[in-house]
Amino acid sequence: MTLETSSHEIRIDTIVLGDRLDALRAVELREQITAAVAGGTVRIIVDLSTTQFVDSAGLAALAKGMKDCRSGGGDLRVVSSQHPDAARVFALTRFDQVFVMAESADDLLRTW
Amino acid sequence: MTTADPPFDALTSVTGALVDANDRLLELITLTGTASTSLDEGELLDTLIEPTIALLHLDGCRLSAKIERTWGTPPTVDLESTAHQWKSNRNVADESIEMVVWRTADPFGTADAKLLEAIANLAGNAIGMARMHAEGLAQAAIGQEHAAAAKLASAALPDPLIPPTVPHATIWAAARPARTTGGDLFVWAELDNQLWFAVGDVSGKGLPAAVLMTVCTTSIETAIQRHGEQGPVAVLDSVTRSTHRRLSDAGMFLTIALGRFCPTTRTVEMANHGHSPIVFRQAHEVRRISATAPPIGVLVDARAELESFVVQPHDLLVIATDGLTEQIDAAGNLFGESHFDALVASLELSDADHVGTSILATVDTHRGTTAQSDDQTLMVIGFHCERTRPLLIDATNQGVRALGPWLSEHLAILANGRFESRLGEIELAVHEIAMNIVDHALADAPSSRFALTLTVDDDELVAEFRDRGSAFGVAPSRPDPEHPQVGGYGLMIVEQLASRIERSRIDDLNISRLWFSSQGSIPAASGRKEAHDA
């Protein structure tokens, strides 16, 4: 019996945000995601663990990134904010049912 | 055949006459076709007279009106003895116009005279038309000057977007001129933590009233600064001294109600020179604050008496000009004094802005499609609330970032910690409305600013935005978890965080209000899609 082995490398980019994801920061985030997808990375983790403020423009940037990643066969997943005000935005918009979210990037890495 | 043959001569003569007639006809067509292409008097007459000279083989022509003009060759000696001439006189717009033409070749025949009579008529019409055009231009220039004066006059009034703020009172005002310029005025100011206010009406309409209105407005503002410590009667004495002669010389007068509110004693003091209506509402009972002196400009030594009263939470003071109570409907019925009082008494509101906009809306409903008959100015003071000074926000993403720290600082002072547990939610909702204004209402005016004011009444907070952008209205979006859309979530967030949202537009002003209760924080999670769901 011949045992054939092969290895597969999955590339995952992680983007760590600072304390705000608002309209100003959303522009940069969109550019980062667009560049990653254009470079062939369609699995992206956005780390919001230290982010204190997220607005609808920030959500829109995440939603657009998720669509782009999913179109390429991947996904954009989110590390939840530890700050209740930032976390609440996902609940208010039901985006916490849309994104795959976890408490840490390691938890998300294990999902791929 | 030779040129001496009589039949040939006759034929030549007839042909020449026909050619000549045809040439004349062509000239005539040219003349009538080009006469109306210009509205300048000189050019109009040139296009008429020059072809006429060619057509009738004239030596010259002279038109004597306000300006005397001569075409062709002037007679070198006495016109009467050297040339055949034709003369005509007529009146155009009360102006005598004489037309004289002369030529040495042939005398003027009947056909020439008829043609010249028609051309003289055309010249008269051309002069009349040019004069009308010039008068139209002059009128248009005057209209532009009136519009510029109106803009200057309205600039003398305070910006309704930024009312003064003192504790326990909110103030609102609107001025709507009937023409491009008007004599109504209002003044407000905060001085030594007291709220000063005035509503006045310079008699007459149009530019003269507007000019005196600006003089009176400046005088009132100066008098408040200089004599405010001595109270409203002393302020109006000063206004009388500085404006009486000008008003009296112009045959005009100023009705004015002026007062101040002291938040410490919750007392209003007022002086009234001939102004009406002023309605004070307490527990839905209304009473008028009557005049105790004639209008300023009538008697130089007239002095008002001081009216003083203590206000309670939810009391209202409404000061209007008679343009509101005297507004007629399509049948010619006045809105009426008693109707106005009943309206103030019946409004289930105590917020100054709401009362003001409701009164104007009711008067507009009464008016229907009838034109506004006079200037209309309305001021409402609501007593009760704690309110911040407006924060002026640059209409940029960076400008909106200033909201969070300002909100945190002022809400702590204003509400004594009552809204602390909801600060994050309030900041998010207020931020979303601000971004909506930046992205939609003021999208074409990035260098403009808009205002945010916070008002706290017991356990309720009202955040009010005012901007002068385009009307906007974006329906909230609800994302589908299977097919999430990319944008449009701002108002959806606000709807869930605020207990009430209201948006209105008055003239060119957008007003967005959010109400928040101090209770009822929203949980930070719903049914989360955890990682193991993937």
XYZ file of C-alpha atoms in Angstrom:
646
model
C 0.000 0.000 0.000
C 1.341 3.372 -0.929
C 0.647 6.292 1.376
C 0.544 9.608 -0.431
C 0.747 12.738 1.620
C 0.356 16.354 0.612
C 0.388 19.576 2.587
C -1.950 22.568 2.145
C -1.152 26.031 3.231
C -4.081 28.319 4.018
C -3.197 31.987 4.127
C -5.117 34.051 6.647
C -4.550 37.789 7.170
C -5.357 39.416 10.479
C -6.090 43.121 10.686
C -5.967 44.592 14.188
C -7.903 47.803 14.671
C -7.312 50.484 17.277
C -9.854 52.141 19.554
C -12.228 53.413 16.828
C -13.798 51.969 13.728
C -15.676 54.976 12.391
C -16.039 56.605 8.983
C -12.421 57.806 8.931
C -10.922 54.432 9.889
C -13.430 52.567 7.693
C -11.844 54.012 4.565
C -8.446 52.594 5.541
C -9.970 49.245 6.487
C -11.672 48.936 3.110
C -8.389 49.658 1.361
C -6.568 47.036 3.448
C -9.194 44.379 2.713
C -9.345 45.234 -0.984
C -5.544 44.944 -1.228
C -5.555 41.603 0.603
C -8.273 40.118 -1.621
C -6.527 41.428 -4.729
C -3.386 39.664 -3.493
C -5.245 36.378 -3.245
C -6.018 36.344 0.479
C -9.717 35.680 0.943
C -9.597 34.608 4.592
C -9.326 37.649 6.825
C -9.686 38.158 10.573
C -10.512 41.644 11.788
C -9.523 41.967 15.426
C -11.769 44.421 17.272
C -10.846 43.207 20.750
C -9.518 46.618 21.861
C -11.939 48.695 19.772
C -14.207 50.899 21.877
C -16.329 52.531 19.206
C -17.847 51.113 16.004
C -20.316 53.019 13.876
C -22.439 52.135 10.846
C -19.675 53.180 8.455
C -17.353 50.714 10.194
C -19.976 47.988 9.902
C -20.394 48.792 6.216
C -16.642 48.335 5.666
C -16.756 44.953 7.416
C -19.838 43.878 5.441
C -18.223 44.850 2.147
C -15.052 42.982 3.082
C -17.042 39.902 4.040
C -18.841 39.933 0.679
C -15.562 40.265 -1.205
C -13.960 37.427 0.765
C -16.971 35.146 0.381
C -17.066 35.855 -3.360
C -13.512 34.485 -3.510
C -14.448 31.378 -1.523
C -13.209 32.665 1.816
C -14.664 34.682 4.661
C -14.070 37.692 6.884
C -14.413 36.825 10.571
C -14.377 39.120 13.557
C -12.736 39.046 16.970
C -15.362 40.589 19.247
C -14.771 43.837 21.029
C -14.315 43.592 24.771
C -16.009 46.957 25.066
C -19.807 46.747 25.492
C -20.505 49.917 23.466
C -18.671 48.566 20.422
C -20.147 45.089 20.852
C -23.664 46.530 21.125
C -23.557 47.830 17.526
C -23.345 44.246 16.231
C -26.343 43.283 18.350
C -28.417 46.308 17.293
C -27.892 45.567 13.606
C -28.002 41.750 14.028
C -24.573 41.650 12.460
C -23.577 39.346 15.313
C -25.702 36.773 13.428
C -23.980 37.562 10.152
C -20.294 37.492 11.003
C -18.555 34.496 12.461
C -17.222 35.976 15.699
C -15.055 34.778 18.558
C -13.321 36.101 21.646
C -9.830 35.709 20.146
C -8.010 35.354 16.839
C -6.822 31.873 17.895
C -10.423 30.714 18.273
C -11.144 31.950 14.752
C -8.025 30.390 13.288
C -9.205 27.014 14.500
C -12.409 27.426 12.480
C -10.465 27.326 9.205
C -31.809 98.994 -83.110
C -30.103 101.977 -81.548
C -30.480 103.697 -78.219
C -32.270 106.517 -80.070
C -35.242 104.338 -80.977
C -38.293 105.479 -79.031
C -39.649 101.945 -78.271
C -36.232 100.937 -76.975
C -36.049 104.078 -74.793
C -39.470 103.268 -73.359
C -38.439 99.678 -72.674
C -35.210 100.867 -71.047
C -37.166 103.321 -68.958
C -39.688 100.685 -67.862
C -36.935 98.179 -67.127
C -35.021 100.808 -65.168
C -38.129 101.663 -63.191
C -38.775 97.974 -62.457
C -35.173 97.428 -61.385
C -35.376 100.543 -59.282
C -38.671 99.397 -57.774
C -37.186 95.953 -57.104
C -34.130 97.579 -55.474
C -36.440 99.686 -53.321
C -38.430 96.611 -52.393
C -35.244 94.771 -51.368
C -34.125 97.799 -49.364
C -37.539 97.970 -47.753
C -37.382 94.277 -46.820
C -33.893 94.820 -45.390
C -35.088 97.863 -43.502
C -38.082 96.186 -41.875
C -36.128 93.010 -41.177
C -33.248 94.641 -39.331
C -35.000 97.345 -37.388
C -35.818 95.220 -34.335
C -32.567 93.312 -33.810
C -31.184 95.698 -31.181
C -32.608 97.339 -28.051
C -30.066 100.176 -28.002
C -31.688 103.419 -29.150
C -28.744 104.539 -31.323
C -28.284 101.150 -32.976
C -32.032 100.817 -33.569
C -32.190 104.163 -35.332
C -29.031 103.467 -37.363
C -30.528 100.249 -38.724
C -33.665 102.169 -39.666
C -32.358 105.467 -41.030
C -29.278 104.314 -42.971
C -31.289 102.013 -45.317
C -33.884 104.778 -45.622
C -31.222 107.184 -46.895
C -30.144 104.623 -49.496
C -33.708 103.739 -50.405
C -34.911 107.286 -51.010
C -31.583 108.710 -52.224
C -31.600 111.177 -49.339
C -28.780 113.565 -48.606
C -29.450 113.416 -44.913
C -31.826 112.889 -42.014
C -32.146 114.505 -38.577
C -34.094 113.132 -35.626
C -34.665 115.503 -32.746
C -35.812 113.947 -29.491
C -34.013 114.053 -26.107
C -30.904 113.585 -28.204
C -30.526 115.079 -31.689
C -29.009 112.722 -34.228
C -28.038 113.429 -37.862
C -27.285 110.967 -40.635
C -25.915 111.610 -44.135
C -24.545 114.923 -45.362
C -25.509 117.930 -43.314
C -26.733 120.881 -45.393
C -23.835 123.257 -45.946
C -26.103 126.323 -46.147
C -29.667 127.020 -45.195
C -31.664 123.817 -45.500
C -34.818 125.624 -46.635
C -33.184 127.091 -49.752
C -30.856 124.317 -50.907
C -32.795 121.117 -50.669
C -36.186 119.509 -50.875
C -37.226 118.484 -47.430
C -39.870 116.475 -45.635
C -40.702 116.963 -41.987
C -42.804 115.094 -39.439
C -43.653 115.617 -35.738
C -45.114 113.113 -33.322
C -45.279 112.396 -29.570
C -43.908 109.197 -28.080
C -44.288 108.637 -24.325
C -44.853 112.366 -23.699
C -41.807 113.236 -25.758
C -41.875 115.294 -28.951
C -39.925 113.729 -31.825
C -39.187 115.618 -35.029
C -37.876 113.880 -38.138
C -36.508 115.937 -41.038
C -35.085 114.477 -44.269
C -33.653 116.359 -47.211
C -32.329 115.738 -50.692
C -31.244 117.928 -53.574
C -32.051 115.555 -56.439
C -35.854 115.371 -56.633
C -38.772 116.746 -54.728
C -40.632 114.282 -52.476
C -43.630 112.670 -54.131
C -46.769 111.206 -52.545
C -45.275 107.695 -52.419
C -42.121 109.055 -50.772
C -44.165 110.895 -48.186
C -46.182 107.770 -47.312
C -43.007 105.748 -46.958
C -41.342 108.453 -44.848
C -44.452 108.663 -42.645
C -44.209 104.909 -42.031
C -40.473 105.187 -41.286
C -41.084 108.098 -38.899
C -43.596 105.883 -37.114
C -41.035 103.080 -36.954
C -38.433 105.514 -35.598
C -40.902 106.672 -32.937
C -41.630 103.082 -31.981
C -37.913 102.283 -31.900
C -37.253 105.194 -29.561
C -40.220 104.144 -27.354
C -39.054 100.532 -27.247
C -35.471 101.525 -26.418
C -36.686 103.808 -23.632
C -38.862 101.016 -22.177
C -35.908 98.651 -22.325
C -33.673 101.187 -20.568
C -36.348 101.733 -17.888
C -36.645 97.947 -17.479
C -32.900 97.720 -16.928
C -33.097 100.526 -14.381
C -35.962 98.772 -12.577
C -34.001 95.524 -12.561
C -31.009 97.348 -11.059
C -33.266 98.809 -8.354
C -34.672 95.314 -7.706
C -31.150 93.954 -7.273
C -30.322 96.769 -4.879
C -33.500 95.986 -2.879
C -32.515 92.324 -2.725
C -29.037 93.287 -1.501
C -30.582 95.629 1.076
C -32.907 92.843 2.209
C -29.946 90.548 2.717
C -28.158 93.215 4.734
C -31.301 93.916 6.770
C -31.863 90.259 7.623
C -28.201 90.022 8.645
C -28.987 92.510 11.427
C -31.177 89.887 13.132
C -29.687 87.102 15.252
C -29.123 83.665 13.725
C -32.131 81.519 14.772
C -29.777 78.530 14.634
C -27.896 79.684 17.697
C -30.186 80.891 20.479
C -28.643 82.104 23.726
C -28.770 79.656 26.607
C -29.417 80.192 30.284
C -30.593 77.654 32.871
C -34.334 76.900 33.139
C -35.374 78.456 29.829
C -35.273 77.709 26.130
C -35.879 80.373 23.526
C -36.900 80.070 19.891
C -37.664 82.702 17.252
C -38.493 82.994 13.565
C -38.906 86.035 11.298
C -40.764 85.740 8.000
C -40.841 88.959 5.927
C -43.862 89.494 3.679
C -41.787 91.156 0.979
C -38.082 90.921 0.339
C -37.542 93.414 3.164
C -39.545 94.095 6.306
C -39.767 96.047 9.554
C -40.152 93.172 12.037
C -37.252 92.476 14.351
C -36.236 90.281 17.218
C -33.258 90.407 19.534
C -31.915 87.929 22.043
C -28.818 87.880 24.189
C -27.338 86.287 27.257
C -25.861 88.844 29.608
C -24.588 88.049 33.097
C -26.394 84.709 33.011
C -29.711 86.424 32.264
C -31.733 85.958 29.084
C -32.638 89.192 27.272
C -35.273 89.141 24.556
C -37.230 91.606 22.403
C -39.702 91.552 19.544
C -40.494 94.725 17.617
C -42.278 95.992 14.548
C -41.292 99.145 12.651
C -44.391 100.562 10.959
C -44.544 100.481 7.185
C -43.136 97.980 4.759
C -40.372 97.608 2.212
C -36.953 99.156 2.214
C -37.662 102.207 4.472
C -39.014 99.927 7.220
C -36.084 97.548 6.787
C -33.518 100.333 7.057
C -35.071 101.656 10.274
C -35.404 98.082 11.538
C -31.620 97.640 11.334
C -31.110 100.970 13.147
C -33.537 99.917 15.923
C -32.039 96.421 16.230
C -28.556 97.848 16.725
C -29.901 100.380 19.203
C -31.637 97.667 21.259
C -28.553 95.429 21.322
C -26.360 98.351 22.390
C -28.844 99.481 25.050
C -28.997 95.972 26.548
C -25.210 95.925 26.850
C -24.984 99.451 28.291
C -28.089 99.689 30.459
C -29.020 96.063 31.106
C -28.128 96.308 34.784
C -30.831 98.959 35.224
C -33.550 96.732 33.768
C -35.883 96.664 30.738
C -37.488 100.082 31.273
C -34.089 101.801 31.302
C -33.067 99.838 28.183
C -36.151 101.022 26.279
C -35.598 104.587 27.536
C -32.193 104.422 25.895
C -33.689 102.997 22.693
C -36.219 105.855 22.685
C -33.479 108.446 23.068
C -31.444 107.038 20.198
C -34.239 106.291 17.710
C -37.166 108.646 18.420
C -36.048 111.476 16.159
C -35.240 109.238 13.201
C -38.536 107.392 13.499
C -40.512 110.584 14.001
C -38.841 112.364 11.051
C -39.668 109.389 8.819
C -43.286 109.387 10.045
C -42.779 105.876 11.403
C -42.834 104.237 14.827
C -41.604 101.113 16.592
C -43.758 98.834 18.738
C -41.557 96.785 21.011
C -41.776 94.357 23.902
C -38.493 93.795 25.699
C -37.700 91.728 28.752
C -35.233 89.662 30.676
C -35.412 86.346 32.478
C -33.376 85.778 35.620
C -32.821 82.011 36.140
C -31.854 82.485 39.778
C -35.149 84.057 40.823
C -37.146 82.520 37.917
C -38.510 86.009 37.304
C -39.437 87.690 34.042
C -39.396 91.478 33.817
C -40.889 93.188 30.781
C -41.509 96.636 29.323
C -43.927 97.129 26.455
C -44.197 100.109 24.111
C -47.381 99.511 22.128
C -46.640 95.913 21.154
C -49.126 93.081 20.753
C -49.717 90.166 21.013
C -47.781 88.947 24.058
C -49.283 85.857 25.677
C -48.114 84.302 28.947
C -49.334 80.750 29.561
C -49.308 79.145 32.983
C -51.003 75.758 33.464
C -52.926 76.241 30.169
C -54.387 79.544 31.383
C -53.329 82.471 29.213
C -53.153 86.187 29.873
C -51.954 89.110 27.792
C -49.020 91.331 28.758
C -50.375 94.733 27.763
C -48.562 97.829 26.590
C -48.005 100.561 29.177
C -46.560 103.164 26.801
C -47.168 104.227 23.193
C -44.834 103.005 20.448
C -41.362 104.548 20.277
C -41.282 107.451 17.837
C -44.647 108.882 18.966
C -43.823 110.673 22.246
C -40.220 111.425 23.153
C -40.793 111.244 26.914
C -43.081 108.194 26.996
C -41.921 105.621 29.564
C -43.201 102.066 29.983
C -44.014 100.505 33.350
C -42.231 97.383 34.482
C -44.260 94.165 34.476
C -42.723 91.445 36.610
C -43.845 87.838 37.173
C -42.434 84.583 38.488
C -42.486 81.593 36.135
C -43.021 77.917 36.889
C -41.750 74.858 35.015
C -43.635 74.398 31.697
C -44.840 78.011 31.553
C -44.644 79.701 28.155
C -44.143 83.251 26.992
C -45.185 83.874 23.375
C -44.446 87.192 21.652
C -45.591 87.749 18.085
C -46.117 90.552 15.600
C -49.532 91.459 14.256
C -48.675 89.853 10.918
C -49.613 86.521 12.513
C -52.909 87.526 14.157
C -53.929 89.557 11.095
C -53.138 86.881 8.520
C -56.182 86.431 6.295
C -57.538 83.275 4.707
C -58.995 82.895 1.208
C -62.329 84.352 2.404
C -60.596 87.381 3.933
C -61.056 86.242 7.568
C -58.327 87.279 10.009
C -56.571 84.601 12.064
C -57.658 86.716 15.037
C -56.429 87.691 18.494
C -58.712 85.310 20.404
C -57.847 82.455 18.030
C -54.162 83.127 18.725
C -54.675 83.057 22.515
C -56.769 79.889 22.297
C -54.062 78.239 20.184
C -51.330 79.044 22.735
C -53.557 77.742 25.544
C -54.408 74.510 23.757
C -50.966 73.340 22.628
C -50.018 70.176 24.493
C -46.398 71.268 24.409
C -44.006 73.231 26.515
C -40.871 73.032 24.393
C -40.236 76.431 22.817
C -39.303 75.024 19.405
C -42.361 72.815 19.191
C -44.697 75.576 20.281
C -43.169 77.983 17.758
C -43.303 75.634 14.800
C -46.833 74.529 15.726
C -48.108 78.112 15.867
C -46.549 78.940 12.491
C -47.977 75.742 10.980
C -51.470 76.595 12.287
C -51.288 80.111 10.846
C -50.074 78.662 7.537
C -53.009 76.250 7.491
C -55.371 79.197 8.047
C -53.645 81.119 5.233
C -53.863 78.247 2.767
C -52.865 79.477 -0.662
C -53.439 83.132 0.266
C -50.303 85.276 0.212
C -48.661 86.239 3.493
C -50.192 89.630 4.196
C -47.526 91.150 6.494
C -44.190 90.411 8.145
C -44.551 87.643 10.708
C -42.230 87.288 13.674
C -42.680 84.871 16.536
C -40.654 84.304 19.696
C -41.365 81.586 22.222
C -39.685 81.128 25.592
C -40.285 77.861 27.402
C -39.377 77.787 31.076
C -38.062 74.617 32.636
C -35.146 73.012 30.958
C -31.436 72.751 31.467
C -29.703 73.221 28.175
C -26.168 73.341 26.796
C -24.758 75.972 24.565
C -24.793 74.679 20.968
C -21.739 72.772 19.823
C -20.830 73.858 16.298
C -19.508 70.857 14.398
C -17.427 70.981 11.207
C -19.237 68.980 8.514
C -16.412 66.455 8.139
C -15.663 62.985 9.456
C -12.910 64.515 11.595
C -15.283 67.202 12.887
C -17.793 64.589 14.048
C -15.091 62.958 16.192
C -15.300 66.001 18.484
C -18.802 64.906 19.516
C -17.833 62.112 21.909
C -15.644 64.086 24.336
C -18.034 67.091 24.268
C -21.029 64.873 24.949
C -19.305 63.132 27.834
C -18.229 66.410 29.458
C -21.483 68.326 29.077
C -23.864 65.508 29.850
C -22.074 64.937 33.151
C -22.545 68.610 34.085
C -26.071 68.916 32.719
C -27.610 65.727 34.065
C -25.560 65.181 37.193
C -24.686 61.602 36.195
C -28.252 60.510 35.403
C -27.383 59.375 31.878
C -23.962 57.916 32.662
C -25.036 54.304 32.081
C -26.296 55.233 28.619
C -23.450 57.499 27.547
C -22.054 55.030 24.985
C -25.462 54.484 23.401
C -26.248 58.194 23.313
C -22.857 58.933 21.754
C -23.429 56.305 19.065
C -26.926 57.568 18.180
C -25.825 61.204 18.116
C -22.753 60.237 16.075
C -24.931 58.428 13.500
C -27.241 61.440 13.030
C -24.200 63.721 12.731
C -22.703 61.437 10.064
C -26.048 61.392 8.274
C -25.959 65.208 8.142
C -22.340 65.193 6.894
C -22.945 62.469 4.285
C -26.346 63.643 3.021
C -27.617 67.088 4.048
C -24.238 68.844 3.867
C -22.546 66.558 1.341
C -22.206 69.487 -1.071
C -21.054 71.924 1.624
C -18.063 70.298 3.338
C -16.777 73.594 4.750
C -20.043 74.341 6.555
C -20.974 73.633 10.170
C -24.027 72.408 12.016
C -25.181 72.742 15.599
C -25.940 70.280 18.404
C -27.719 71.271 21.604
C -28.513 69.054 24.576
C -31.542 69.673 26.762
C -32.294 67.739 29.928
C -35.741 67.746 31.484
C -35.970 65.437 34.504
C -35.125 61.958 33.206
C -35.303 62.842 29.541
C -32.508 64.066 27.313
C -33.133 65.765 23.974
C -30.291 66.048 21.471
C -31.169 68.541 18.772
C -29.285 69.026 15.512
C -29.762 72.029 13.242
C -28.252 72.303 9.790
C -28.842 74.363 6.693
C -28.222 71.551 4.227
C -30.512 69.917 1.716
C -33.537 68.029 2.977
C -32.591 64.439 3.673
C -34.351 61.273 4.598
C -32.776 57.860 4.501
C -35.011 54.954 5.420
C -33.493 52.598 7.973
C -32.198 49.344 6.578
C -32.525 45.940 8.179
C -29.795 43.525 7.197
C -30.701 40.047 6.073
C -28.228 37.668 7.753
C -28.077 35.594 4.578
C -27.608 38.570 2.269
C -26.307 41.497 4.313
C -26.264 44.819 2.535
C -23.201 47.009 2.657
C -24.584 50.256 4.063
C -27.529 52.198 5.438
C -27.509 50.969 9.041
C -27.123 54.339 10.777
C -30.792 55.168 11.285
C -31.571 51.567 12.170
C -29.123 51.912 15.064
C -30.575 55.287 16.101
C -34.135 53.953 16.041
C -33.225 51.336 18.601
C -31.228 53.602 20.891
C -33.455 56.677 21.029
C -36.916 56.557 22.563
C -38.151 58.976 19.905
C -36.856 60.541 16.682
C -38.282 63.587 15.010
C -37.055 65.324 11.884
C -38.504 68.476 10.414
C -37.581 71.187 7.958
C -38.442 74.859 8.447
C -37.546 77.013 5.458
C -33.908 76.031 4.785
C -33.298 74.618 8.276
C -33.222 70.891 9.026
C -34.010 70.033 12.637
C -33.347 66.514 13.933
C -34.256 65.663 17.527
C -33.502 62.523 19.483
C -35.069 61.758 22.856
C -33.361 59.480 25.367
C -34.612 58.168 28.671
C -32.101 57.828 31.496
C -33.347 54.235 31.912
C -33.424 51.291 29.505
C -29.932 50.449 28.387
C -29.708 48.116 25.366
C -27.885 44.766 25.919
C -24.519 44.388 24.211
C -25.397 41.069 22.558
C -28.313 39.437 20.743
C -28.186 35.897 19.359
C -24.529 35.841 18.472
C -23.233 33.656 15.660
C -20.346 32.014 17.497
C -17.261 30.670 15.826
C -18.308 27.059 16.240
C -21.301 27.776 14.000
C -18.989 28.133 11.078
